[in-house]
mmCIF file of C-alpha atoms and ligand atoms in Angstrom:
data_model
loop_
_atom_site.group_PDB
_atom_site.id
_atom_site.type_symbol
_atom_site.label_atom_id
_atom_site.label_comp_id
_atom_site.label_asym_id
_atom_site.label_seq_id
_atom_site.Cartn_x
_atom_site.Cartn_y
_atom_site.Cartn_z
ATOM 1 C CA UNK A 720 185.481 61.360 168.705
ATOM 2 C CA UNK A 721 187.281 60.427 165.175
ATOM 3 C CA UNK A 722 189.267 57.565 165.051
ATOM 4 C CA UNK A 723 193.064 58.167 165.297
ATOM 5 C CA UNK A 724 193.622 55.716 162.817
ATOM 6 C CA UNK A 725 192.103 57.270 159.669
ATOM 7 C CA UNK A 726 192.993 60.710 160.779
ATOM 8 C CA UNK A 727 196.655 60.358 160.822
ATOM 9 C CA UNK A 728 197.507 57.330 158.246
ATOM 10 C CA UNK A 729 197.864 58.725 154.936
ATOM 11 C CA UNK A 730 195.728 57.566 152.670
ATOM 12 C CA UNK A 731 198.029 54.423 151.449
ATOM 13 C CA UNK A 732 198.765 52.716 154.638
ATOM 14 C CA UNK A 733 195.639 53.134 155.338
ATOM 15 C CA UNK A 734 194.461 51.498 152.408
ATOM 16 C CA UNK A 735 197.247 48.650 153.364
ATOM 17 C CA UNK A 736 195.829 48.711 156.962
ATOM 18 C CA UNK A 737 192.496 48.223 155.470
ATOM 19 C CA UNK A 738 193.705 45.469 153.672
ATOM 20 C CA UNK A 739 195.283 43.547 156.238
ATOM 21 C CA UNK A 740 192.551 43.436 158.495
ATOM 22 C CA UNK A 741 190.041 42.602 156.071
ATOM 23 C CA UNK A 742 192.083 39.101 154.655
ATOM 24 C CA UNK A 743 192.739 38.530 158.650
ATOM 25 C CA UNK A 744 189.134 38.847 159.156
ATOM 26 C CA UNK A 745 187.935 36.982 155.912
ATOM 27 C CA UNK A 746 190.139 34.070 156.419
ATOM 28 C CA UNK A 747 189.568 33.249 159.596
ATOM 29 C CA UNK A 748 185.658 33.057 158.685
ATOM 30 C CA UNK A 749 184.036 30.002 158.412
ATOM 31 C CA UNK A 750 183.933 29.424 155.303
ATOM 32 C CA UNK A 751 187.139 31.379 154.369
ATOM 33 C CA UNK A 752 186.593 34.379 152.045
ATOM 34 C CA UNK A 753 188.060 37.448 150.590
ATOM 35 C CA UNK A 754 186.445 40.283 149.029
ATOM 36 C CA UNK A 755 186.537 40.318 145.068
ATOM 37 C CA UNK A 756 187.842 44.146 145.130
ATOM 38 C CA UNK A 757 191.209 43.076 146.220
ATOM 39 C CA UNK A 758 192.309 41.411 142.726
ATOM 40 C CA UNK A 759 192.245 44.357 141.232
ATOM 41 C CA UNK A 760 196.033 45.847 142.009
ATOM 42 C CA UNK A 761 197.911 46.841 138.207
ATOM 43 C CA UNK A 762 198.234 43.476 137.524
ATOM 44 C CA UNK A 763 195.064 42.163 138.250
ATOM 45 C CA UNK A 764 193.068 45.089 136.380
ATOM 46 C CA UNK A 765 195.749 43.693 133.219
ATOM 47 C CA UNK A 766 194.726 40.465 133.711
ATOM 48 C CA UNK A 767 190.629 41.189 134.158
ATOM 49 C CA UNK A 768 191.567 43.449 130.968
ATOM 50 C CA UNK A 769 192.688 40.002 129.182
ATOM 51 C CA UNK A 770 189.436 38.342 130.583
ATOM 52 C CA UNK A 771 187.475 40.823 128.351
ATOM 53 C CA UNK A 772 189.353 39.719 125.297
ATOM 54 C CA UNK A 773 188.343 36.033 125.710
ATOM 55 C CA UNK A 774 185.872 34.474 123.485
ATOM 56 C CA UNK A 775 184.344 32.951 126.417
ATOM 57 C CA UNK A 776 183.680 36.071 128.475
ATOM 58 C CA UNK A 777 180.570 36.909 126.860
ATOM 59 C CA UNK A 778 179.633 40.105 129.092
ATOM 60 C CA UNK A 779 182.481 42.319 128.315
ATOM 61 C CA UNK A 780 181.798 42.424 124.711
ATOM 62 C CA UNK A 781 177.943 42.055 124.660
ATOM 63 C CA UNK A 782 177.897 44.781 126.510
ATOM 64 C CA UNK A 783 179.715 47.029 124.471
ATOM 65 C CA UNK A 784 178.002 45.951 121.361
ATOM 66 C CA UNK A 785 174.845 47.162 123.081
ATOM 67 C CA UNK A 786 176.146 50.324 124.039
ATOM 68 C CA UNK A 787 175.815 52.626 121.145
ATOM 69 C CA UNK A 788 171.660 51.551 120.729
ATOM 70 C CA UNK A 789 171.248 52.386 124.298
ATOM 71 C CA UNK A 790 173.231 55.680 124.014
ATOM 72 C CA UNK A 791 171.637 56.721 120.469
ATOM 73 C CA UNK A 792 167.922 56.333 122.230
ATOM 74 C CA UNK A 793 169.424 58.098 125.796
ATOM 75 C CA UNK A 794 170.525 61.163 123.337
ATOM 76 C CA UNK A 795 166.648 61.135 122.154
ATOM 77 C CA UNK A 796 165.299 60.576 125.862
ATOM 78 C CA UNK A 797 167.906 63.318 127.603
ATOM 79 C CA UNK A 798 166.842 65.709 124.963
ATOM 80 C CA UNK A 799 163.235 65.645 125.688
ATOM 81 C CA UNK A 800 163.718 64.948 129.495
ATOM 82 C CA UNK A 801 166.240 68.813 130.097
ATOM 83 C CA UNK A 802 168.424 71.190 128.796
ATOM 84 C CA UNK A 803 170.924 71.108 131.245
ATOM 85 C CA UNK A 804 174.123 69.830 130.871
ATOM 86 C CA UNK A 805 175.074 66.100 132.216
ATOM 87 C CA UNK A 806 177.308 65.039 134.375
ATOM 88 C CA UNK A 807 178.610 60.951 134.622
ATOM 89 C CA UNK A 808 179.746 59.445 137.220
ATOM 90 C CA UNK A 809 181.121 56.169 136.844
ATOM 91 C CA UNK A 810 181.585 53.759 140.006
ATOM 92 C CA UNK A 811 184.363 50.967 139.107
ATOM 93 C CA UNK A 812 185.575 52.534 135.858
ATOM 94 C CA UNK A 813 188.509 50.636 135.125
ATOM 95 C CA UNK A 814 189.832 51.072 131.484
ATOM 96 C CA UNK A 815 186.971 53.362 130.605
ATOM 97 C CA UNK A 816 186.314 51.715 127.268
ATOM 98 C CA UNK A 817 182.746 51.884 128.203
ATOM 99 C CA UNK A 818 181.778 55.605 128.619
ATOM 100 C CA UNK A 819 183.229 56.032 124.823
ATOM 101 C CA UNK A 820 179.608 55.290 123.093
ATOM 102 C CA UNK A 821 177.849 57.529 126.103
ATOM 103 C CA UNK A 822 180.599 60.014 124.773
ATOM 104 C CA UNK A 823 180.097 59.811 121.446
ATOM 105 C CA UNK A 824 176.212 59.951 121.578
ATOM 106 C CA UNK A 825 174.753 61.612 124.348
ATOM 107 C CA UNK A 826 175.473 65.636 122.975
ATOM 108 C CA UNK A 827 174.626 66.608 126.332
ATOM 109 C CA UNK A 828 177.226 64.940 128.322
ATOM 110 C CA UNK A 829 180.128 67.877 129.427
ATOM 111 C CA UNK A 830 181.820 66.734 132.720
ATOM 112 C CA UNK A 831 182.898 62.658 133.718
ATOM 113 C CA UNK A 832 184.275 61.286 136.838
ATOM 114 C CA UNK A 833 185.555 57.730 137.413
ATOM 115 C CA UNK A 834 185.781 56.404 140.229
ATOM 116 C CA UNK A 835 188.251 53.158 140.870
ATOM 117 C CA UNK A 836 190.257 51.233 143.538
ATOM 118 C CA UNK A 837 193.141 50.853 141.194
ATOM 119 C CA UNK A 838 194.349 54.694 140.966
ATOM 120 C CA UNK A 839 197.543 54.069 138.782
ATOM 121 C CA UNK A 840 195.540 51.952 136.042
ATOM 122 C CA UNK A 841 192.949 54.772 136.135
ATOM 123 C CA UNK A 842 195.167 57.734 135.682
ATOM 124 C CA UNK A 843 196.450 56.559 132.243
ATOM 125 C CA UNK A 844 192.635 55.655 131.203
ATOM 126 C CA UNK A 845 191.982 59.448 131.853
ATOM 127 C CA UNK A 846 194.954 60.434 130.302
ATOM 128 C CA UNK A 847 193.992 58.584 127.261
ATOM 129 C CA UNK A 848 190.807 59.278 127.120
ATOM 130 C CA UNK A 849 191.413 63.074 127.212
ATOM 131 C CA UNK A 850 193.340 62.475 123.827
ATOM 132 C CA UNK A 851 189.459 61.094 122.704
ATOM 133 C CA UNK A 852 187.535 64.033 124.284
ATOM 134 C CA UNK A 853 189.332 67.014 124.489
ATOM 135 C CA UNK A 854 186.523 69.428 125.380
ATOM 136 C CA UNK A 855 185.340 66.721 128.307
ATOM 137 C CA UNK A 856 185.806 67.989 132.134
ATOM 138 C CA UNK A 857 187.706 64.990 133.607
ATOM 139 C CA UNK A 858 188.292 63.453 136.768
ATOM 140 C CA UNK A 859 189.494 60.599 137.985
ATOM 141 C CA UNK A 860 189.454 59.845 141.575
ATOM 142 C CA UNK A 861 190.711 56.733 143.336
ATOM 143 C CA UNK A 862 188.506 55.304 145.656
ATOM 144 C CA UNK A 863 186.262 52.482 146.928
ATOM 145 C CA UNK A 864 183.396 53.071 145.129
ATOM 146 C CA UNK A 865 180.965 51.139 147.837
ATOM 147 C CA UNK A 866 181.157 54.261 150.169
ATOM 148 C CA UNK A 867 179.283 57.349 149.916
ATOM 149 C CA UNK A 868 180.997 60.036 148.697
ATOM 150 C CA UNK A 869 180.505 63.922 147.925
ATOM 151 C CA UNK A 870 179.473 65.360 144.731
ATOM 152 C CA UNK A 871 179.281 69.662 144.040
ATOM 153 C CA UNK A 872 177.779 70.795 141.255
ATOM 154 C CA UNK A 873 173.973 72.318 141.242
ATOM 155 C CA UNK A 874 171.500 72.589 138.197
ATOM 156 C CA UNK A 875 172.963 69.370 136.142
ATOM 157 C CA UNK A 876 172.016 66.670 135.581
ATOM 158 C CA UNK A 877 173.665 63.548 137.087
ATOM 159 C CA UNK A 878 174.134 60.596 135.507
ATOM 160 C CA UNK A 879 175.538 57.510 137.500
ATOM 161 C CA UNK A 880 177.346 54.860 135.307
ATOM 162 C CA UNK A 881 177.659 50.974 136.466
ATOM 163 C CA UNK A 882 178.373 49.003 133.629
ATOM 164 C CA UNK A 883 180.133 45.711 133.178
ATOM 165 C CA UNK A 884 177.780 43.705 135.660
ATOM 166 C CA UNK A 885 180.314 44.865 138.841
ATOM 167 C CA UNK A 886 176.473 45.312 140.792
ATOM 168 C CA UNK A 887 176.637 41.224 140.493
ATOM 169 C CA UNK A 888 179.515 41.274 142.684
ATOM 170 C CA UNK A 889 177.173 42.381 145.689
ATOM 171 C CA UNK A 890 174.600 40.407 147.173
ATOM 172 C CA UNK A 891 171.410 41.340 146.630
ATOM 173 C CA UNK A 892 171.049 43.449 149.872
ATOM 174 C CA UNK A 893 174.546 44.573 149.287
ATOM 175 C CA UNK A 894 173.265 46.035 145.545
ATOM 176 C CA UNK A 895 170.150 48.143 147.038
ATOM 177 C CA UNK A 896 172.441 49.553 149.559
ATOM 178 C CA UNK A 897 175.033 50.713 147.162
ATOM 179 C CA UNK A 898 171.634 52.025 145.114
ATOM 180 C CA UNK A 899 170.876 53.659 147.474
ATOM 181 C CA UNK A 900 173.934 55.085 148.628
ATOM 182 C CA UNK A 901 174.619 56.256 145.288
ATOM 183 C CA UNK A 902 171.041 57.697 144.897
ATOM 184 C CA UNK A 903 172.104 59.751 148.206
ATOM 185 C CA UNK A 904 175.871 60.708 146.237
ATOM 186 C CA UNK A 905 173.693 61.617 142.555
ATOM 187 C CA UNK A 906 171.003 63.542 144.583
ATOM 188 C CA UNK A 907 167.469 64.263 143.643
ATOM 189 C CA UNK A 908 166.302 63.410 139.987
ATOM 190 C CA UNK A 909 168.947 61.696 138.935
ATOM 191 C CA UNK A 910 169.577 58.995 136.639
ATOM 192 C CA UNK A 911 171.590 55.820 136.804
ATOM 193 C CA UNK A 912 172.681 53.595 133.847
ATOM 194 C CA UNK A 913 173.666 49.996 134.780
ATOM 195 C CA UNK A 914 174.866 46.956 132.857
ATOM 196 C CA UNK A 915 173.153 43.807 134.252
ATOM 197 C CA UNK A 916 174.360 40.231 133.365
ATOM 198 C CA UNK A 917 171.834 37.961 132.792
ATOM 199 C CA UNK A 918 170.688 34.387 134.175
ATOM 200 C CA UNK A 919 171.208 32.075 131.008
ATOM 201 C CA UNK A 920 172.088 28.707 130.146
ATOM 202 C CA UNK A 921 174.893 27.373 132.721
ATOM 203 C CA UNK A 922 177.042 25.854 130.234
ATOM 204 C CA UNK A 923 177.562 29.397 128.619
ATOM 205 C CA UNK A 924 178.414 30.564 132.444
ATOM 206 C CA UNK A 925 180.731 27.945 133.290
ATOM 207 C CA UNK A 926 182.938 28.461 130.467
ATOM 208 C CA UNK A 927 182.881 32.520 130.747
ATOM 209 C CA UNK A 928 184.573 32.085 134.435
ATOM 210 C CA UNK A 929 186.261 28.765 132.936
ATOM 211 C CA UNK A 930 188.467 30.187 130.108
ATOM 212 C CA UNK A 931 191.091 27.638 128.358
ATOM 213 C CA UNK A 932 193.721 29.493 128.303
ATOM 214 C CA UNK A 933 193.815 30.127 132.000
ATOM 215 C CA UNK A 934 193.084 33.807 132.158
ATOM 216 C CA UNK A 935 190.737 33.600 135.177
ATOM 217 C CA UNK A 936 192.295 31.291 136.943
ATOM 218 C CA UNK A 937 195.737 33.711 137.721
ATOM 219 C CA UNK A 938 192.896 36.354 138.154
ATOM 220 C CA UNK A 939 191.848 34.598 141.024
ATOM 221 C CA UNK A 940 195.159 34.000 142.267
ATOM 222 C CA UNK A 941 196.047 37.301 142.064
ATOM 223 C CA UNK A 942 194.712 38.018 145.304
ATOM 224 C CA UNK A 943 197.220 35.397 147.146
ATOM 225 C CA UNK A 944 199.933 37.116 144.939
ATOM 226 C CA UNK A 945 199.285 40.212 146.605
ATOM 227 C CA UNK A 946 198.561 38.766 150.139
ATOM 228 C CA UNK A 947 201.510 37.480 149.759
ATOM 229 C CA UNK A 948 203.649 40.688 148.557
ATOM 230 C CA UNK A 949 201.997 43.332 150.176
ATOM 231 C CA UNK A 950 201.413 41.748 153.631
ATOM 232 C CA UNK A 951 203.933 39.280 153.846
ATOM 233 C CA UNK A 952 201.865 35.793 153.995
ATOM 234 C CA UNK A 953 203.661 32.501 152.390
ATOM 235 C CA UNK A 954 200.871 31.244 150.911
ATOM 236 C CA UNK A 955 201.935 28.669 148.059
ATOM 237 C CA UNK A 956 200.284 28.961 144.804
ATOM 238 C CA UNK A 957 200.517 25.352 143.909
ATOM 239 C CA UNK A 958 198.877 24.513 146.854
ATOM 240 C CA UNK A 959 195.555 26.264 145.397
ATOM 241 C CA UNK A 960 193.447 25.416 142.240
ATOM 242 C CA UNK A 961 190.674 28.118 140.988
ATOM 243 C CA UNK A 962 187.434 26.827 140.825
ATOM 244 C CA UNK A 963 183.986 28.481 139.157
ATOM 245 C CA UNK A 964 180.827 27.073 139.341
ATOM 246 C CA UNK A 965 176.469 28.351 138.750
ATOM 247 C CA UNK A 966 174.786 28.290 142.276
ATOM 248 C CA UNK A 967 171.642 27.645 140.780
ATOM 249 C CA UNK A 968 169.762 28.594 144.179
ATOM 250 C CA UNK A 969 171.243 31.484 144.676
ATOM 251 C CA UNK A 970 171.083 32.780 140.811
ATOM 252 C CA UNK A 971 175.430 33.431 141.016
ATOM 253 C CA UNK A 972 177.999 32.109 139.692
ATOM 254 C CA UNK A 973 181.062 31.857 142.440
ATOM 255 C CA UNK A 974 184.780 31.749 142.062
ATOM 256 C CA UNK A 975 186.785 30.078 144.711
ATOM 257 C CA UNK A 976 190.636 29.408 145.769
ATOM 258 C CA UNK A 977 190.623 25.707 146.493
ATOM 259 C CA UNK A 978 193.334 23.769 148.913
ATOM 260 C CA UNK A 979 195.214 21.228 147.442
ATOM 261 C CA UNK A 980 195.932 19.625 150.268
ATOM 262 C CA UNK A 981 196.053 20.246 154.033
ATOM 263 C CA UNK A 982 198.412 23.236 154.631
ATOM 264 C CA UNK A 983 198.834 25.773 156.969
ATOM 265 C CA UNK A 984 199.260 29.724 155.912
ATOM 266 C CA UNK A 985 201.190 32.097 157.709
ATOM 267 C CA UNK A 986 200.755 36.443 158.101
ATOM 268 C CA UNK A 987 203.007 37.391 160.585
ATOM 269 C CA UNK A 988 201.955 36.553 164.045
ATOM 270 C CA UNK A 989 198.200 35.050 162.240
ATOM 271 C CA UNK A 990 197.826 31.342 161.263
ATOM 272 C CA UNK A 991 195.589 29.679 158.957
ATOM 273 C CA UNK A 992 194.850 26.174 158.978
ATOM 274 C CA UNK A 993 193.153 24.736 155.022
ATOM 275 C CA UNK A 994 191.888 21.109 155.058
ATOM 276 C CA UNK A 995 192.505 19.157 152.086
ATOM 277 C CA UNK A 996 189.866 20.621 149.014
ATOM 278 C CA UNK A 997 188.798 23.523 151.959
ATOM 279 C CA UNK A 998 188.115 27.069 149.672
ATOM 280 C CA UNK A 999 188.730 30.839 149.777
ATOM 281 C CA UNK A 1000 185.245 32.050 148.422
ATOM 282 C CA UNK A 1001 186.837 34.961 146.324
ATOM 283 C CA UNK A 1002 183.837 36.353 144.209
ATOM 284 C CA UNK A 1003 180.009 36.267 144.058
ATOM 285 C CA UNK A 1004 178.730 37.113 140.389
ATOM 286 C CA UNK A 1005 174.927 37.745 140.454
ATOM 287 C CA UNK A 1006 172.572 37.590 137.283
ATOM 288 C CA UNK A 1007 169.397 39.053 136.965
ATOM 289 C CA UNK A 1008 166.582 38.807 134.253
ATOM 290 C CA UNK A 1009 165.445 42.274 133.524
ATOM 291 C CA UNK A 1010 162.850 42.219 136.113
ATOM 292 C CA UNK A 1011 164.121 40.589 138.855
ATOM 293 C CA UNK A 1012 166.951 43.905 139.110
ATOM 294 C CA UNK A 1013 163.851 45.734 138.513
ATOM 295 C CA UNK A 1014 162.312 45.301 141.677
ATOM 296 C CA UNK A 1015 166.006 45.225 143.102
ATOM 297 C CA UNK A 1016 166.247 48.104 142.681
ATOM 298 C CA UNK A 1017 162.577 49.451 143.679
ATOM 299 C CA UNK A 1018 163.756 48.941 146.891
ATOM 300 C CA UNK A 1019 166.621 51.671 146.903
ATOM 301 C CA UNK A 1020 163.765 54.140 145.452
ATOM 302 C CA UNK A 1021 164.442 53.920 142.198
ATOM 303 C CA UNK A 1022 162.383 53.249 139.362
ATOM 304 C CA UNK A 1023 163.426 51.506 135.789
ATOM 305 C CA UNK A 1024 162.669 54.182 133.339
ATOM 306 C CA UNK A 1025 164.344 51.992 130.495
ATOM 307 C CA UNK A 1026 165.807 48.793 129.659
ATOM 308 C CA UNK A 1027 167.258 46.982 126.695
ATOM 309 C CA UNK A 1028 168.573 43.445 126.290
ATOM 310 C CA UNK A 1029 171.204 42.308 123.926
ATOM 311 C CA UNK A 1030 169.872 40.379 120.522
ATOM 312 C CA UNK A 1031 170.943 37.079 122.254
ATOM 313 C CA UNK A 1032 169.770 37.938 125.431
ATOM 314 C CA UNK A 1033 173.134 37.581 127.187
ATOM 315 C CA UNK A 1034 173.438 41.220 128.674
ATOM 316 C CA UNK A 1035 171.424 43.817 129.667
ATOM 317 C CA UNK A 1036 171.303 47.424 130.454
ATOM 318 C CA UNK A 1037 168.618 49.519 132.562
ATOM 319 C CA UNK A 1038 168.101 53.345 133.183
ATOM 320 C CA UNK A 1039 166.941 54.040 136.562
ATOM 321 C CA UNK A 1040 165.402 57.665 137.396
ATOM 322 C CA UNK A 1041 165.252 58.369 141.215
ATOM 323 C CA UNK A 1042 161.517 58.409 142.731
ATOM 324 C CA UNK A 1043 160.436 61.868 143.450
HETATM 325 C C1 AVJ B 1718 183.861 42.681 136.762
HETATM 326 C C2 AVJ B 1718 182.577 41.668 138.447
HETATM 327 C C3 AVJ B 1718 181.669 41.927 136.278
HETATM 328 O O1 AVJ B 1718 181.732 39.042 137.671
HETATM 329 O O2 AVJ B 1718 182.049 38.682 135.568
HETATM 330 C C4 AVJ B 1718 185.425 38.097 135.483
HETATM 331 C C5 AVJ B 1718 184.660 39.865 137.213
HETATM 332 N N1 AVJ B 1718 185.327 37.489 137.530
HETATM 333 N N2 AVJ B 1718 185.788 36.816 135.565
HETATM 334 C C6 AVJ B 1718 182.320 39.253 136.620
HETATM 335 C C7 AVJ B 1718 185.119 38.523 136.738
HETATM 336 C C8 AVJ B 1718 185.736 36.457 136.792
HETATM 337 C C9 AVJ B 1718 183.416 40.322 136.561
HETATM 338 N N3 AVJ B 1718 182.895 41.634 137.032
#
């Protein structure tokens, strides 16, 4: 039987019901959490936008700067590997500053989608980029990018696209079951390109999720900003401090949301209770060396056909090609 719910919500209030149930759910877990996907509403994809123009947020433009090597030598390898055309799909696209140097390099590239939560911000990053690309098929599609989802098109090649370290947001059970969802979604000998933060000195990762100027820490926030607006809660922002720290163990760096003081938070009928210095676990960032998302990702059946690693080792970038 389907469920009533998703069949007769349209697809907003369901995305609000979806919403509400999982920050009921997360906060009254022990310890409290909420899932890193809800900060990005417009203002919180502005905001993670302003991250990327930090000096201390090395990823964003490591990344980037790596880009155009890995694309020149994927124009070589795509060359030799078919003749068919190439489709990307991007999971978590964002502002789509990062498919420009697959654009501009790999000749056989002809059709993109992106594929994002926030579907406002992404509509104007297709728009813009269509001004870029003219001949490009686009589409953008707005949608949680952790389920499966269908994709037509026979005798092309697909290409999935993860830059930006988002796979670090998943734990590492969490990342070979989205690898392997998404080597379902591609289909049979198909390629995905990732961008993989690295494990590195913990100084360097303290201040990247640590910025001076505050960036991150209203990023955070953001989420009890829109707890607060789109479901009503009175949480008060005062009465929570960001906090980042390297988890050493567990090879992640994790933000929090942490209680100034005792308090209690109200969502209509729900109540939470926060000790004094109790914390909203907001995000998990994972970082891998080369290797270690190698066999990662060996265990969703794919195999690393490629990978390259920024001149100072801060970032890297791996080409997976699905096991026969
Ligand atoms: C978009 C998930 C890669 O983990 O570094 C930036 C998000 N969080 N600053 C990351 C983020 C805090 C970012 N990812």
């Amino acid at each position: 039987m389907s469920d009533p719910v998703s069949t007769t919500l349209p697809e907003t209030e369901q995305a609000d019901k979806e919403f509400l149930d999982d920050v009921i759910a997360g906060l009254h877990r022990q310890p409290k959490q909420l899932a890193p996907k809800y900060f990005y509403d417009e203002q919180g994809s502005r905001y993670f936008d302003q991250i990327c123009q930090l000096e201390e947020y090395y990823p964003y433009r490591t990344e980037l700067e790596l880009l155009p090597r890995v694309a020149k030598e994927l124009n070589d390898y795509f060359h030799q590997q078919t003749s068919d055309g190439i489709h990307v799909i991007e999971f978590g696209a964002g502002s789509l500053h990062k498919i420009k140097p697959l654009l501009e390099h790999v000749e056989q590239i002809d059709e993109f989608t992106a594929i994002d939560i926030s579907g406002a911000h992404l509509q104007s990053a297709c728009a813009e980029l269509k001004n870029y690309f003219p001949e490009l098929t686009i589409h953008g599609v707005e949608a949680d990018f952790t389920r499966p989802f269908p994709l037509k098109a026979e005798g092309r090649v697909h290409l999935g696209f993860f830059p930006g370290s988002t796979i670090g947001n998943l734990a590492p059970a969490e990342a070979v079951e989205f690898l392997a969802n998404a080597r379902q979604t591609l289909g049979e000998g198909s390629y995905m390109l990732l961008g993989v933060d690295t494990k590195k000195d913990e100084q360097l990762l303290h201040q990247a999720y640590n910025d001076s100027a505050g960036v991150t820490a209203k990023f955070n926030k953001n989420v009890l900003v829109r707890i607060n607006r789109e479901l009503g809660a009175d949480f008060d922002l005062d009465g929570f401090r960001h906090e980042a720290w390297y988890n050493d163990a567990k090879g992640r760096v994790e933000m929090h949301l942490r209680s100034v003081r005792e308090q209690r938070v109200t969502l209509g009928t729900q109540v939470f209770d926060f000790a004094k210095d109790e914390t909203i676990h907001t995000e998990n960032s994972y970082k891998y060396h080369p290797h270690e998302f190698e066999d990662l990702a060996a265990k969703a059946g794919w195999h690393a056909e490629k990978w390259w690693l920024a001149d100072n080792q801060m970032f890297s970038v791996t080409l997976l090609r699905s096991d026969q």
